[in-house]
Amino acid sequence: MTAARTQTETGLTLPSYADVETAAGRLRGVAHHTPALTSRTANARTGASLVFKPENLQRMGAFKFRGGYNAIAALSPERKRAGVLTFSSGNHAQAIAYSGRLLGVPTTIIMPEDAPQAKMAATRAYGGEVVLYDRYTQDRLEIGNELAAERGLTLIPPYDHPDVIAGQGTATKELIEDAGPLDMLLVCLGGGGLLAGAALAAKALNPACRVFGVEPEAGNDGQQSLRSGKIVRIAVPKTIADGAQTPFLGDYTFPIIQDLVEDIVTVSDAALVDAMRFFAERMKLVVEPTGCLAAAAAFTGAVPVEGRRVGVIISGGNVDLASFARFVAPAS
Ligand SMILES: *Cc1c(COP(=O)(O)O)cnc(C)c1O
């Protein structure tokens, strides 16, 4: 399935590695080619040879820029003129707003009215029009569909979209091209866009590489889904990993994960805080809690990495300074 696009039983055409290559072409000179980083301390701690891909250093602070930009760039001139729409209060909202500005495409972002002020301000600063809704009484999908129909906007969801998945896959393409073959690749997941794209790229470039997903202990819907063979829905999990609070995988992401991912493991919030401190102290990196999931799986042994060459994706670094300070402050 990595060579050519495949169709699911429900008739969806899944993206393939060729779509990751197309995305890489669109992102060349636009997205940052983030470095491949190593740390002797991390290797000593795990007995493995770890290679980190720090997407906290990506434009707007997370890998989401790759998928958002690719999905907008792929639209026809007519659709670009009409504009795009999404619903998110997190990194995807900023990725769409920022990419829209770079491509000259109007963007509308639907956010809950109780979303953090800082996130609304950042999205508006990138040029997105923010439309607020009441998350307790209104259905965002309904509002989105109405707005889309009224204004002729194209909806770009945060993970369940072929061009979003393909864009996210470019981070792993760069990592393997820079670092060489890996025995394993560790990737965090919420809705699975990053993991599905990573698996497409890893299996095409490095078929022997075993790909693992990592999600918070409090919300292991991905693990349950992979192990049971169908998409399992859970209540929104309580975890500091706010980028991974998605309660179910997507119709595009799940079949790719099912086909190409070895297993999905979980880590605790305490392990995320430990990894956040490690990144700050040892590697001088500001990483948001969700961005620590993959590294925490290596540090805790949730995935046994000893003696292996292991890619670790750091997904993002958007955490407000007050929270960051609280997380990394030594216990007193
Ligand atoms: C969105 C996001 C994730 C989860 O990505 P999915 O494609 O939904 O699995 C992980 N980390 C960060 C920083 C994110 O913004």
Coordinates of C-alpha atoms and ligand atoms in Angstrom, one line a residue:
M1 CA 0.0 0.0 0.0
T2 CA 3.0 2.3 0.2
A3 CA 3.7 2.2 -3.5
A4 CA 0.2 3.1 -4.8
R5 CA -3.0 4.6 -3.4
T6 CA -5.4 2.0 -2.1
Q7 CA -9.2 2.1 -1.5
T8 CA -10.8 1.2 1.7
E9 CA -14.0 -0.9 1.9
T10 CA -16.0 2.3 2.4
G11 CA -14.5 3.7 -0.8
L12 CA -12.0 6.2 0.6
T13 CA -8.8 6.6 -1.4
L14 CA -5.9 6.5 1.0
P15 CA -2.8 8.6 0.5
S16 CA 0.5 6.8 -0.5
Y17 CA 4.2 7.6 -0.2
A18 CA 3.9 9.3 -3.6
D19 CA 1.7 11.9 -2.0
V20 CA 4.3 12.4 0.7
E21 CA 6.8 13.1 -2.0
T22 CA 4.4 15.6 -3.7
A23 CA 3.9 17.3 -0.3
A24 CA 7.7 17.5 0.2
G25 CA 7.9 19.4 -3.2
R26 CA 5.3 21.9 -2.1
L27 CA 6.9 22.4 1.2
R28 CA 10.5 22.8 -0.1
G29 CA 11.8 26.3 0.8
V30 CA 8.6 27.0 2.8
A31 CA 8.6 24.6 5.8
H32 CA 11.8 24.4 7.9
H33 CA 13.9 21.3 7.2
T34 CA 14.3 20.7 11.0
P35 CA 17.6 19.0 12.1
A36 CA 18.2 15.4 13.2
L37 CA 19.5 15.8 16.8
T38 CA 21.3 13.3 19.1
S39 CA 22.1 13.4 22.8
R40 CA 24.8 11.3 24.5
T41 CA 22.8 11.6 27.8
A42 CA 19.7 10.2 26.2
N43 CA 21.6 7.4 24.7
A44 CA 23.3 6.6 28.0
R45 CA 19.9 6.7 29.7
T46 CA 18.2 4.2 27.3
G47 CA 21.1 2.1 25.9
A48 CA 19.8 3.0 22.5
S49 CA 21.0 5.3 19.7
L50 CA 18.3 7.9 19.5
V51 CA 17.8 10.4 16.7
F52 CA 15.3 13.2 17.5
K53 CA 13.3 15.2 15.0
P54 CA 12.5 18.5 16.7
E55 CA 9.3 19.8 15.1
N56 CA 9.0 22.2 18.0
L57 CA 11.4 24.2 15.8
Q58 CA 9.1 24.0 12.8
R59 CA 7.3 27.2 11.6
M60 CA 4.5 28.1 14.1
G61 CA 6.0 25.6 16.5
A62 CA 4.7 22.2 15.4
F63 CA 4.6 19.7 12.6
K64 CA 1.0 20.8 11.8
F65 CA 2.3 23.5 9.5
R66 CA 3.4 20.7 7.1
G67 CA -0.1 19.2 6.7
G68 CA -2.0 22.4 6.8
Y69 CA 0.1 24.1 4.2
N70 CA 0.1 21.0 1.9
A71 CA -3.6 20.7 2.1
I72 CA -4.2 24.4 1.1
A73 CA -1.5 24.4 -1.6
A74 CA -3.2 21.3 -3.2
L75 CA -6.5 23.1 -3.8
S76 CA -7.6 24.4 -7.2
P77 CA -7.3 28.2 -7.8
E78 CA -11.2 28.5 -7.5
R79 CA -11.2 26.8 -4.1
K80 CA -8.2 28.8 -2.9
R81 CA -10.1 32.0 -3.9
A82 CA -13.2 31.0 -2.0
G83 CA -11.2 30.1 1.2
V84 CA -10.9 27.3 3.7
L85 CA -12.4 26.5 7.0
T86 CA -11.4 24.4 10.0
F87 CA -12.4 23.8 13.6
S88 CA -9.6 23.6 16.1
S89 CA -8.3 25.5 19.1
G90 CA -4.9 24.1 18.9
N91 CA -1.9 23.9 16.6
H92 CA -4.0 23.0 13.5
A93 CA -5.9 26.3 13.7
Q94 CA -2.6 28.3 13.7
A95 CA -1.2 26.1 10.9
I96 CA -4.2 26.8 8.7
A97 CA -4.3 30.5 9.5
Y98 CA -0.6 30.9 8.9
S99 CA -0.5 28.8 5.7
G100 CA -3.5 30.7 4.4
R101 CA -1.7 33.9 4.8
L102 CA 1.4 32.6 3.1
L103 CA -0.7 31.3 0.2
G104 CA -3.1 34.3 0.0
V105 CA -6.1 32.1 0.9
P106 CA -8.7 33.4 3.3
T107 CA -9.2 31.2 6.4
T108 CA -12.0 30.8 8.9
I109 CA -11.4 29.0 12.1
I110 CA -14.2 27.7 14.3
M111 CA -13.2 27.7 18.0
P112 CA -15.0 27.1 21.3
E113 CA -15.8 30.4 23.0
D114 CA -13.9 29.2 26.1
A115 CA -10.7 28.4 24.2
P116 CA -7.6 30.1 25.7
Q117 CA -7.4 33.8 24.8
A118 CA -3.7 33.3 23.7
K119 CA -4.7 30.7 21.1
M120 CA -7.5 32.9 19.7
A121 CA -5.1 35.9 19.6
A122 CA -2.3 33.8 17.9
T123 CA -4.8 32.5 15.3
R124 CA -6.1 36.1 14.5
A125 CA -2.5 37.4 14.4
Y126 CA -1.8 34.9 11.7
G127 CA -4.7 36.3 9.7
G128 CA -7.5 33.8 10.4
E129 CA -11.1 34.9 11.0
V130 CA -12.1 33.3 14.3
V131 CA -15.8 32.2 14.6
L132 CA -16.8 31.2 18.2
Y133 CA -19.3 28.6 19.2
D134 CA -20.7 27.3 22.5
R135 CA -19.2 23.8 22.9
Y136 CA -21.9 22.7 25.3
T137 CA -25.0 23.6 23.3
Q138 CA -23.8 23.8 19.6
D139 CA -22.3 21.2 17.3
R140 CA -19.2 22.5 15.6
L141 CA -19.6 20.2 12.6
E142 CA -23.0 21.6 11.9
I143 CA -21.8 25.1 12.2
G144 CA -18.8 24.2 10.0
N145 CA -21.0 22.6 7.3
E146 CA -23.4 25.6 7.3
L147 CA -20.6 28.1 7.0
A148 CA -18.9 26.1 4.3
A149 CA -22.1 25.8 2.3
E150 CA -22.9 29.5 2.7
R151 CA -19.5 30.8 1.8
G152 CA -18.3 28.0 -0.5
L153 CA -15.4 27.2 1.9
T154 CA -13.4 24.0 1.8
L155 CA -13.1 22.2 5.1
I156 CA -9.6 21.1 6.1
P157 CA -9.9 18.9 9.2
P158 CA -6.9 18.5 11.6
Y159 CA -5.9 14.9 10.8
D160 CA -8.4 12.9 8.7
H161 CA -7.5 14.2 5.3
P162 CA -5.2 12.7 2.6
D163 CA -3.2 15.9 2.0
V164 CA -2.8 16.6 5.7
I165 CA -1.5 13.0 6.3
A166 CA 0.9 13.3 3.3
G167 CA 2.2 16.7 4.6
Q168 CA 2.8 15.3 8.1
G169 CA 4.8 12.4 6.5
T170 CA 7.4 14.8 5.2
A171 CA 8.9 15.1 8.7
T172 CA 9.8 11.4 8.7
K173 CA 11.0 11.5 5.1
E174 CA 13.5 14.2 6.2
L175 CA 14.5 12.3 9.3
I176 CA 15.3 9.0 7.5
E177 CA 17.0 10.8 4.6
D178 CA 19.2 12.7 7.1
A179 CA 19.8 10.0 9.7
G180 CA 19.9 6.8 7.6
P181 CA 18.1 3.6 8.3
L182 CA 16.4 3.1 11.7
D183 CA 15.3 0.0 13.5
M184 CA 12.3 1.8 15.1
L185 CA 10.4 5.0 14.9
L186 CA 8.4 6.4 17.8
V187 CA 5.6 8.8 17.0
C188 CA 2.9 10.4 19.2
L189 CA -0.8 10.3 18.2
G190 CA -4.0 12.1 18.7
G191 CA -6.2 11.5 15.6
G192 CA -3.3 9.8 13.9
G193 CA -2.4 12.1 11.1
L194 CA 1.2 12.4 12.1
L195 CA 1.5 8.7 12.8
A196 CA -0.1 7.6 9.5
G197 CA 2.1 10.0 7.5
A198 CA 5.2 8.8 9.4
A199 CA 4.4 5.2 8.7
L200 CA 3.9 5.8 5.0
A201 CA 7.3 7.5 4.8
A202 CA 9.1 5.0 7.0
K203 CA 7.8 1.9 5.3
A204 CA 8.6 3.3 1.9
L205 CA 12.1 4.4 2.6
N206 CA 13.1 1.9 5.3
P207 CA 10.8 -1.2 5.2
A208 CA 12.5 -2.9 8.1
C209 CA 11.8 0.1 10.4
R210 CA 9.1 -0.8 13.0
V211 CA 6.8 2.1 13.7
F212 CA 5.2 2.6 17.1
G213 CA 2.5 5.0 18.2
V214 CA 2.5 6.6 21.7
E215 CA -0.5 8.1 23.4
P216 CA -1.3 9.2 26.9
E217 CA -2.3 6.5 29.5
A218 CA -5.5 8.5 30.2
G219 CA -6.7 8.1 26.6
N220 CA -5.6 4.9 24.9
D221 CA -8.3 4.8 22.2
G222 CA -5.7 4.3 19.5
Q223 CA -4.2 1.3 21.3
Q224 CA -7.7 -0.2 21.8
S225 CA -8.5 0.5 18.1
L226 CA -5.4 -1.1 16.8
R227 CA -5.7 -4.2 19.0
S228 CA -9.4 -4.7 18.4
G229 CA -9.4 -4.0 14.7
K230 CA -12.0 -1.3 14.7
I231 CA -12.1 2.4 15.7
V232 CA -12.9 2.7 19.4
R233 CA -14.3 5.9 20.7
I234 CA -13.6 7.1 24.3
A235 CA -14.6 10.1 26.4
V236 CA -12.2 13.1 26.0
P237 CA -9.2 12.0 28.2
K238 CA -7.9 14.1 31.1
T239 CA -4.2 14.6 30.4
I240 CA -1.6 17.4 30.1
A241 CA -1.0 16.2 26.5
D242 CA -3.7 18.5 25.1
G243 CA -2.7 17.7 21.5
A244 CA -3.6 14.1 22.0
Q245 CA -7.0 14.5 23.6
T246 CA -8.7 13.4 20.4
P247 CA -11.1 10.6 21.4
F248 CA -11.0 8.6 18.2
L249 CA -8.9 7.8 15.1
G250 CA -10.0 8.8 11.6
D251 CA -11.4 6.9 8.6
Y252 CA -8.2 7.7 6.7
T253 CA -5.7 7.4 9.5
F254 CA -6.9 4.2 11.0
P255 CA -6.6 1.8 8.0
I256 CA -3.0 3.2 7.4
I257 CA -2.1 2.7 11.0
Q258 CA -3.7 -0.7 11.1
D259 CA -1.7 -1.8 8.0
L260 CA 1.8 -0.3 8.9
V261 CA 2.1 0.3 12.6
E262 CA 3.5 -2.4 14.9
D263 CA 1.8 -1.4 18.1
I264 CA 0.6 1.6 20.1
V265 CA 1.8 2.1 23.7
T266 CA 1.0 4.5 26.5
V267 CA 2.9 6.7 28.9
S268 CA 1.8 8.6 32.1
D269 CA 1.6 12.4 32.5
A270 CA 4.5 12.1 35.1
A271 CA 6.7 10.6 32.4
L272 CA 5.8 13.5 30.1
V273 CA 6.9 16.0 32.7
D274 CA 10.2 14.1 33.2
A275 CA 10.9 14.2 29.4
M276 CA 10.0 17.9 29.3
R277 CA 12.6 18.6 32.0
F278 CA 15.1 16.4 30.1
F279 CA 14.6 18.4 26.9
A280 CA 14.9 21.7 28.6
E281 CA 17.9 20.9 30.8
R282 CA 20.0 18.6 28.5
M283 CA 19.0 19.6 24.9
K284 CA 17.9 23.2 25.5
L285 CA 14.6 22.5 23.8
V286 CA 11.1 23.8 24.8
V287 CA 8.8 20.9 24.1
E288 CA 5.0 20.9 24.9
P289 CA 3.6 18.0 26.9
T290 CA 2.2 16.2 23.8
G291 CA 5.5 16.6 22.1
C292 CA 7.2 14.5 24.8
L293 CA 5.1 11.4 24.3
A294 CA 7.4 9.6 21.9
A295 CA 10.6 10.3 23.9
A296 CA 8.8 9.3 27.1
A297 CA 8.1 5.9 25.5
A298 CA 11.9 5.4 25.0
F299 CA 12.8 6.7 28.5
T300 CA 10.3 4.6 30.4
G301 CA 10.8 1.4 28.3
A302 CA 7.2 1.4 27.2
V303 CA 8.9 0.5 23.9
P304 CA 12.0 -1.5 24.5
V305 CA 14.7 0.4 22.6
E306 CA 18.0 -1.0 24.1
G307 CA 20.6 -1.7 21.4
R308 CA 18.5 -0.2 18.6
R309 CA 18.7 2.8 16.4
V310 CA 15.5 4.7 17.1
G311 CA 13.9 7.8 15.5
V312 CA 11.9 9.9 18.0
I313 CA 9.6 12.6 16.7
I314 CA 9.2 15.7 18.9
S315 CA 5.8 17.0 17.6
G316 CA 5.7 20.6 18.9
G317 CA 6.7 23.2 21.4
N318 CA 3.6 25.4 21.9
V319 CA 3.2 25.7 25.7
D320 CA 2.6 29.0 27.5
L321 CA 5.6 30.1 29.6
A322 CA 3.7 30.0 32.9
S323 CA 2.7 26.3 32.4
F324 CA 6.2 25.5 31.1
A325 CA 7.7 27.0 34.2
R326 CA 5.4 25.0 36.5
F327 CA 6.2 21.8 34.7
V328 CA 9.9 22.1 34.7
A329 CA 10.3 23.7 38.2
P330 CA 12.1 21.3 40.6
A331 CA 9.8 19.8 43.2
S332 CA 10.4 21.9 46.4
Ligands
LIG1 C1 -1.9 17.7 16.7 C2 -0.8 17.4 17.5 C3 -0.5 16.0 17.8 C4 -1.4 14.9 17.4 O1 -1.4 14.8 16.0 P1 -2.4 13.8 15.2 O2 -2.1 14.0 13.8 O3 -3.8 14.3 15.6 O4 -2.2 12.4 15.7 C5 0.7 15.8 18.5 N1 1.5 16.8 19.0 C6 1.2 18.1 18.7 C7 2.2 19.1 19.2 C8 0.1 18.4 17.9 O5 -0.1 19.7 17.7

